[in-house]
Coordinates of N, CA and C in Angstrom, one line a residue:
M95 N -4.9 -15.0 14.8 CA -5.4 -13.9 14.0 C -5.1 -13.7 12.6
A96 N -5.9 -14.2 11.8 CA -5.9 -14.1 10.1 C -6.1 -12.9 9.8
V97 N -5.2 -12.7 8.8 CA -5.5 -11.2 7.7 C -6.1 -11.4 6.9
G98 N -7.1 -10.4 6.5 CA -8.1 -10.7 5.4 C -7.9 -9.6 4.5
I99 N -8.5 -9.6 3.2 CA -8.6 -8.5 2.3 C -9.8 -8.1 2.4
S100 N -10.0 -6.5 2.6 CA -11.2 -5.6 2.4 C -11.4 -5.4 1.2
R101 N -12.6 -5.1 0.6 CA -12.9 -4.7 -0.8 C -12.9 -2.9 -0.8
P102 N -12.8 -2.4 -1.6 CA -12.9 -1.0 -1.6 C -14.1 -0.6 -1.2
T103 N -14.1 0.7 -0.4 CA -15.3 1.3 -0.3 C -16.3 1.9 -1.6
P104 N -17.6 1.7 -1.4 CA -18.0 2.6 -2.9 C -17.6 4.3 -3.2
I105 N -16.9 4.8 -2.3 CA -16.4 6.1 -2.4 C -15.3 6.2 -3.4
L106 N -14.4 5.7 -3.4 CA -13.8 5.1 -4.5 C -14.1 5.1 -6.1
S107 N -14.9 5.1 -6.2 CA -16.1 4.8 -7.5 C -15.9 5.7 -8.6
P108 N -16.4 6.6 -7.3 CA -16.6 7.9 -8.3 C -15.3 8.4 -9.0
L109 N -14.6 8.4 -8.1 CA -13.1 8.9 -8.9 C -13.0 8.8 -10.5
G110 N -13.5 7.9 -10.9 CA -13.5 7.7 -12.7 C -12.2 6.8 -13.0
L111 N -11.2 6.1 -11.6 CA -10.2 5.1 -11.9 C -10.9 4.3 -12.2
D112 N -10.6 3.0 -13.0 CA -11.1 1.6 -12.7 C -10.5 0.9 -11.6
V113 N -11.1 1.2 -10.2 CA -10.5 0.6 -8.9 C -11.2 -1.3 -9.1
L114 N -12.5 -0.5 -9.7 CA -13.1 -2.1 -9.2 C -12.3 -3.2 -10.3
D115 N -11.9 -2.9 -11.5 CA -11.5 -3.6 -12.6 C -10.3 -4.4 -11.7
W116 N -9.5 -3.4 -11.1 CA -7.8 -4.2 -11.0 C -7.6 -4.4 -9.1
Y117 N -8.4 -4.0 -8.8 CA -8.6 -4.1 -7.1 C -8.2 -6.1 -7.1
E118 N -8.8 -6.6 -7.5 CA -9.1 -8.0 -7.5 C -7.5 -8.6 -7.4
D119 N -6.4 -8.5 -8.0 CA -5.6 -8.9 -8.5 C -4.6 -7.2 -8.1
M120 N -4.9 -6.7 -7.2 CA -3.9 -5.9 -6.6 C -3.1 -6.3 -5.5
V121 N -4.2 -6.7 -4.4 CA -3.3 -6.8 -3.4 C -2.6 -8.6 -3.5
E122 N -1.5 -8.7 -3.5 CA -1.1 -10.1 -3.9 C -0.5 -10.4 -1.9
R123 N -1.3 -11.1 -1.3 CA -0.7 -10.7 0.0 C -1.5 -12.4 0.5
P124 N -0.1 -12.8 1.2 CA -0.7 -14.1 1.5 C -1.2 -13.9 3.4
V125 N -1.9 -14.6 3.3 CA -3.0 -14.7 4.7 C -1.8 -15.3 5.8
L126 N -1.7 -14.8 6.6 CA -0.3 -15.0 7.8 C -1.4 -14.8 9.2
S127 N -1.0 -15.6 10.0 CA -1.3 -15.8 11.4 C 0.0 -15.3 12.5
R128 N -0.6 -15.0 13.4 CA 0.3 -14.1 14.3 C 1.4 -15.5 14.4
R129 N 2.7 -15.0 14.8 CA 3.8 -16.0 14.9 C 4.3 -16.0 13.3
N130 N 4.2 -15.9 12.6 CA 4.3 -16.5 11.3 C 5.4 -15.2 10.7
G131 N 5.5 -14.0 11.5 CA 6.7 -12.9 10.6 C 5.7 -11.6 10.8
F132 N 6.5 -10.8 10.0 CA 6.1 -9.2 10.4 C 5.2 -9.1 9.3
C133 N 3.9 -8.4 9.3 CA 3.3 -8.1 8.0 C 2.8 -6.7 8.0
P134 N 2.9 -5.6 7.2 CA 2.6 -4.5 7.8 C 1.4 -4.2 7.0
C135 N 0.6 -3.4 8.1 CA -0.8 -3.1 7.5 C -0.8 -2.1 6.1
V136 N -1.3 -2.1 5.5 CA -1.2 -1.1 3.8 C -2.7 -0.4 4.0
E137 N -2.3 0.9 3.7 CA -3.7 1.6 3.2 C -3.5 1.9 1.6
S138 N -4.5 2.1 0.5 CA -4.3 2.9 -0.6 C -5.5 3.7 -0.9
Y139 N -5.0 5.1 -1.7 CA -6.1 5.8 -1.8 C -5.8 6.4 -2.6
V140 N -6.8 7.2 -3.6 CA -6.0 8.4 -4.6 C -6.4 9.7 -4.6
K141 N -5.9 10.4 -4.5 CA -5.8 11.7 -4.1 C -5.4 13.2 -5.0
D142 N -6.4 13.9 -5.3 CA -5.6 14.9 -6.6 C -4.8 14.1 -7.4
N143 N -5.4 13.4 -8.0 CA -4.7 12.4 -9.4 C -3.3 11.9 -9.0
T144 N -3.6 11.6 -7.7 CA -2.1 10.6 -6.8 C -2.1 9.3 -6.1
M145 N -1.7 8.3 -6.5 CA -2.1 7.3 -6.0 C -1.0 7.2 -4.4
H146 N -1.9 7.1 -3.2 CA -0.6 6.8 -2.4 C -1.0 5.2 -1.7
F147 N 0.0 4.7 -1.8 CA 0.1 3.5 -0.8 C 0.9 3.8 0.7
R148 N 0.3 3.3 2.0 CA 0.8 4.2 3.1 C 0.7 2.8 3.9
A149 N 2.4 2.5 4.4 CA 2.3 1.2 5.0 C 2.8 1.6 6.7
E150 N 2.4 1.1 7.8 CA 2.7 1.0 9.2 C 4.1 0.3 9.2
I151 N 5.2 1.0 9.2 CA 6.1 0.0 9.7 C 7.5 0.6 10.8
P152 N 6.6 0.9 12.1 CA 7.0 1.2 13.2 C 8.5 0.4 13.4
G153 N 9.2 1.0 14.0 CA 10.5 0.4 14.1 C 11.4 -0.5 13.4
V154 N 11.3 -0.5 12.1 CA 12.1 -0.5 10.8 C 12.9 0.7 10.7
N155 N 14.1 0.5 10.4 CA 14.9 1.5 9.7 C 15.0 1.7 8.5
P156 N 14.2 3.2 7.8 CA 13.8 3.2 6.6 C 15.0 2.7 5.4
K157 N 16.4 3.0 6.1 CA 17.5 2.3 5.1 C 17.4 0.8 4.8
D158 N 16.9 0.2 5.5 CA 16.3 -1.3 5.4 C 15.6 -1.5 4.5
V159 N 14.6 -0.6 4.1 CA 13.5 -0.9 3.2 C 13.9 -0.6 1.7
S160 N 13.2 -1.6 1.2 CA 13.9 -1.5 -0.5 C 12.4 -1.1 -1.4
I161 N 12.4 -0.2 -1.9 CA 11.3 0.1 -3.2 C 11.0 -0.2 -4.4
N162 N 10.7 -1.0 -5.3 CA 10.7 -1.5 -7.0 C 9.4 -1.0 -7.4
I163 N 9.6 -1.0 -8.6 CA 8.6 -1.3 -9.3 C 8.7 -1.8 -10.2
D164 N 8.4 -3.1 -11.1 CA 8.8 -3.8 -11.4 C 7.9 -5.0 -12.5
D165 N 7.4 -4.8 -13.6 CA 6.6 -5.8 -14.2 C 4.9 -5.5 -13.8
G166 N 4.7 -3.8 -13.5 CA 4.0 -3.5 -13.4 C 2.7 -3.8 -11.8
H167 N 4.2 -4.2 -11.2 CA 3.8 -4.2 -9.6 C 5.0 -3.5 -8.8
L168 N 4.3 -2.5 -7.7 CA 4.9 -2.0 -6.8 C 5.1 -2.6 -5.7
C169 N 6.4 -2.9 -5.3 CA 6.9 -4.2 -4.3 C 7.7 -3.6 -3.2
F170 N 7.7 -3.4 -1.9 CA 8.0 -3.2 -0.8 C 9.1 -4.1 0.0
R171 N 10.0 -4.1 0.4 CA 10.5 -5.3 1.1 C 11.4 -4.8 2.6
G172 N 11.1 -5.3 3.4 CA 12.1 -4.9 4.9 C 12.4 -5.8 5.6
E173 N 12.6 -5.7 7.0 CA 12.6 -6.4 7.8 C 12.6 -5.3 9.3
R174 N 11.8 -5.9 10.0 CA 11.9 -5.5 11.4 C 12.4 -6.5 12.3
K175 N 13.6 -5.7 12.9 CA 14.7 -6.7 13.7 C 14.1 -6.4 15.2
R176 N 14.1 -7.5 16.1 CA 14.5 -7.5 17.2 C 15.4 -6.4 17.6
P177 N 15.1 -5.7 18.7 CA 16.2 -4.8 19.3 C 17.3 -6.1 20.1
E178 N 18.7 -5.8 19.8 CA 19.6 -6.5 20.3 C 19.1 -6.6 22.1
S179 N 19.1 -5.5 22.8 CA 19.0 -4.9 23.7 C 17.8 -6.2 24.4
A180 N 16.9 -7.1 23.5 CA 16.0 -7.8 23.8 C 16.5 -9.3 23.8
E181 N 17.3 -9.3 22.6 CA 17.7 -10.9 22.2 C 18.2 -11.8 23.7
D182 N 18.1 -13.0 23.4 CA 18.3 -13.8 24.5 C 17.7 -13.6 25.8
S183 N 16.6 -13.2 25.8 CA 16.2 -12.8 27.1 C 14.8 -13.9 27.3
C184 N 14.3 -14.1 28.3 CA 13.1 -14.7 28.6 C 11.7 -13.8 28.6
Y185 N 11.1 -14.4 27.9 CA 10.0 -13.4 28.0 C 9.0 -13.8 28.8
C186 N 7.8 -12.8 29.2 CA 6.6 -12.6 29.7 C 5.6 -13.3 29.1
F187 N 5.8 -12.5 27.9 CA 4.7 -12.1 26.8 C 5.2 -11.8 25.9
E188 N 4.6 -11.9 24.7 CA 5.8 -11.3 23.4 C 4.1 -11.1 22.7
E189 N 3.8 -10.0 22.0 CA 2.9 -10.0 21.2 C 3.5 -9.1 19.9
L190 N 5.0 -8.1 19.6 CA 5.3 -7.8 18.7 C 5.6 -9.1 17.8
D191 N 5.7 -9.0 16.3 CA 6.1 -9.5 15.2 C 7.3 -9.0 15.0
Y192 N 8.6 -9.7 14.4 CA 9.7 -9.4 14.1 C 9.8 -10.3 12.1
G193 N 10.6 -10.1 11.7 CA 10.9 -10.6 10.6 C 10.9 -10.0 9.3
S194 N 11.7 -10.9 8.2 CA 11.2 -10.1 6.8 C 10.0 -9.7 6.3
F195 N 9.7 -8.9 5.8 CA 8.8 -8.7 5.2 C 8.5 -8.2 3.4
E196 N 7.3 -8.3 2.4 CA 7.4 -8.1 1.3 C 6.0 -7.9 1.0
R197 N 5.8 -7.1 0.6 CA 4.3 -6.4 0.0 C 4.2 -6.0 -1.5
C198 N 3.2 -6.1 -2.4 CA 3.4 -6.5 -3.6 C 2.2 -6.0 -3.7
F199 N 2.2 -5.1 -5.1 CA 0.7 -4.7 -5.2 C 0.8 -4.3 -7.1
H200 N -0.6 -4.9 -7.6 CA -0.5 -4.7 -8.9 C -1.2 -2.9 -9.2
L201 N -0.2 -2.4 -10.0 CA -0.7 -1.1 -10.3 C -1.9 -0.8 -11.6
P202 N -2.1 0.2 -11.9 CA -2.8 0.6 -13.1 C -1.6 0.8 -14.2
E203 N -2.4 0.3 -15.7 CA -1.2 0.7 -16.7 C -0.6 2.1 -16.6
R204 N 0.2 2.3 -17.3 CA 0.8 3.3 -17.7 C 1.3 4.5 -16.6
V205 N 2.3 3.4 -15.1 CA 2.7 3.9 -14.7 C 3.8 4.6 -15.1
D206 N 4.3 5.9 -14.8 CA 5.5 6.2 -14.8 C 6.4 6.4 -13.5
A207 N 6.8 5.4 -13.6 CA 8.1 4.7 -12.5 C 8.9 5.8 -12.0
D208 N 9.5 6.7 -12.7 CA 10.4 7.9 -12.5 C 9.6 9.2 -11.8
K209 N 8.3 9.4 -11.8 CA 7.7 10.2 -11.0 C 7.2 9.5 -9.8
V210 N 7.6 8.2 -9.5 CA 7.0 8.1 -8.0 C 8.1 8.3 -6.8
H211 N 7.5 8.3 -5.8 CA 8.1 9.1 -4.7 C 7.5 8.7 -3.3
A212 N 8.8 8.3 -2.3 CA 8.7 7.5 -1.2 C 9.1 8.8 0.1
K213 N 8.4 8.5 1.1 CA 8.9 9.1 2.0 C 8.0 8.5 3.5
Y214 N 9.4 8.2 4.4 CA 9.0 7.8 5.8 C 8.9 8.5 7.0
D215 N 7.9 8.9 7.4 CA 7.4 9.6 8.7 C 7.2 9.1 10.1
N216 N 7.7 9.1 10.6 CA 7.0 8.4 12.1 C 6.3 7.2 12.0
G217 N 6.7 6.3 11.6 CA 6.8 4.8 11.5 C 6.0 4.6 10.0
I218 N 5.7 5.7 9.3 CA 5.0 5.5 8.3 C 5.4 5.4 7.0
L219 N 5.6 4.3 5.8 CA 6.1 5.0 4.7 C 5.0 4.9 3.6
D220 N 5.1 6.3 2.9 CA 4.1 6.7 2.0 C 4.8 6.8 1.0
V221 N 4.5 6.0 0.3 CA 4.9 5.6 -1.5 C 3.5 6.4 -2.5
T222 N 3.8 7.5 -3.0 CA 2.9 8.3 -4.2 C 3.4 8.2 -5.1
I223 N 2.3 7.7 -6.4 CA 2.3 7.6 -7.8 C 1.4 8.5 -8.4
P224 N 2.3 9.7 -9.2 CA 1.1 10.5 -9.7 C 0.5 9.7 -10.9
L225 N -0.6 9.7 -11.3 CA -1.8 9.5 -12.3 C -1.8 10.5 -13.3
S226 N -2.0 9.3 -14.7 CA -2.2 10.3 -15.5 C -3.3 10.3 -15.7
K227 N -3.8 12.0 -16.5 CA -5.3 12.1 -16.8 C -6.1 11.5 -17.1
E228 N -5.5 10.2 -18.2 CA -5.8 9.2 -18.9 C -6.2 8.1 -18.0
L229 N -5.5 7.8 -16.8 CA -5.9 7.0 -16.3 C -6.9 7.5 -15.1
M230 N -7.3 8.5 -15.0 CA -8.6 9.3 -14.1 C -10.0 9.0 -14.5
G231 N -9.6 8.6 -15.9 CA -11.2 8.3 -16.4 C -11.7 9.7 -17.3
K232 N -12.8 9.7 -17.7 CA -13.4 11.1 -18.2 C -15.0 10.4 -17.9
A233 N -15.9 11.7 -17.5 CA -16.8 11.4 -17.5 C -17.4 11.8 -18.5
I234 N -18.5 11.2 -18.6 CA -19.6 11.4 -20.1 C -21.3 11.8 -19.2
P235 N -21.3 13.1 -20.0 CA -22.5 13.9 -19.9 C -23.6 13.2 -20.8
I236 N -24.8 12.8 -19.8 CA -25.9 12.2 -20.4 C -27.1 13.2 -21.2
E237 N -27.3 13.0 -22.5 CA -28.2 14.2 -23.0 C -29.2 14.4 -22.3
G238 N -29.8 15.6 -22.6 CA -31.4 16.2 -22.0 C -31.2 15.7 -20.5
I239 N -30.2 16.1 -19.8 CA -30.1 16.6 -18.3 C -29.1 17.9 -18.2
E240 N -30.0 18.6 -16.9 CA -29.4 19.8 -17.1 C -28.2 19.8 -16.3
E241 N -27.0 20.4 -16.7 CA -25.6 20.8 -15.5 C -26.3 21.6 -14.9
K242 N -25.9 21.3 -13.1 CA -26.2 22.6 -12.7 C -25.3 23.8 -12.5
T243 N -25.5 25.1 -12.2 CA -24.6 26.1 -12.2 C -24.4 26.6 -10.9

C-alpha cells in the first residue's frame, strides 16, 4: 500500500493564506510501502489564525517524541516500539507497523517559534502555530460592488 500526497481542498484558499503557493513544498514525505516502518498520518488546517498539524501516533509514548522548528521546517520524530510482551513471538498475522519516524513540513515565513504549542491526547499529537495577521493576507474590495449589510 503506497502512501500518496493529497492536494489541499478548495475550502482552504478563501482563508487568505497563500496555501497553494507553499503547499507543494510543505510535505516532505517519502513514499512508503507497508513493512518499511511506521509513518504517522498527518492533517493540517488553519482555524482562527492558528495553523494546526495533527498526527496519529497511537502507541507512542509522548516522552519519546521530539518536535523542532529549524530553517523554516516543523519536524517531529519518534519511534513506535513493539510491546515487550510481543517480542520474540510467532505471529499468525501482522498488520501493525513499528519503527522510527520523522515527518517534516515547510512552514510559512515569519512563524514565531516561541509561540508554538504541542499537546498529546488519546494518541493524537496536535502542534499549533499562531499566524500573524500579515500571513493571513488582506481582502481587497472591488470598486463598484456594494457590500452586504
